């Protein structure tokens, strides 16, 4: 019984680590895209008419 619980906990920990890494990668990629799009907006600020 204890061995089964250990295996379940081990699998859960592995999934948590994998999803954490995926979350970090998605966050960094999204942040980079937002910074790039913001820089493009600032660069073209003079061309925008209100």
XYZ file of C-alpha atoms in Angstrom:
50
model
C 0.000 0.000 0.000
C 2.749 2.458 0.902
C 4.616 1.712 -2.312
C 1.522 2.551 -4.372
C 1.100 5.856 -2.567
C 4.778 6.648 -3.180
C 4.379 5.965 -6.926
C 1.311 8.204 -7.153
C 3.084 11.018 -5.295
C 6.148 10.620 -7.510
C 4.047 10.896 -10.676
C 2.209 13.925 -9.332
C 5.474 15.654 -8.515
C 6.804 14.992 -12.002
C 3.660 16.456 -13.588
C 3.883 19.526 -11.342
C 7.479 20.141 -12.358
C 6.686 19.660 -16.061
C 3.696 22.007 -15.953
C 5.725 24.556 -13.997
C 8.434 24.572 -16.656
C 5.828 24.917 -19.426
C 4.230 27.811 -17.530
C 7.555 29.599 -17.172
C 8.356 29.172 -20.878
C 4.923 30.449 -21.935
C 5.233 33.411 -19.558
C 8.667 34.396 -20.836
C 7.587 34.059 -24.473
C 4.431 36.098 -23.867
C 6.354 38.797 -22.026
C 8.898 39.012 -24.829
C 6.169 39.385 -27.439
C 4.497 42.129 -25.382
C 7.778 44.028 -25.048
C 8.433 43.765 -28.792
C 4.934 44.957 -29.714
C 5.197 47.831 -27.234
C 8.541 48.870 -28.704
C 6.999 48.865 -32.186
C 4.178 51.080 -30.956
C 6.635 53.513 -29.388
C 8.746 53.557 -32.539
C 5.716 54.365 -34.715
C 4.244 56.879 -32.258
C 4.794 59.822 -34.599
C 2.786 58.167 -37.391
C -0.374 57.724 -35.283
C -3.146 60.286 -35.818
C -5.801 60.941 -33.190
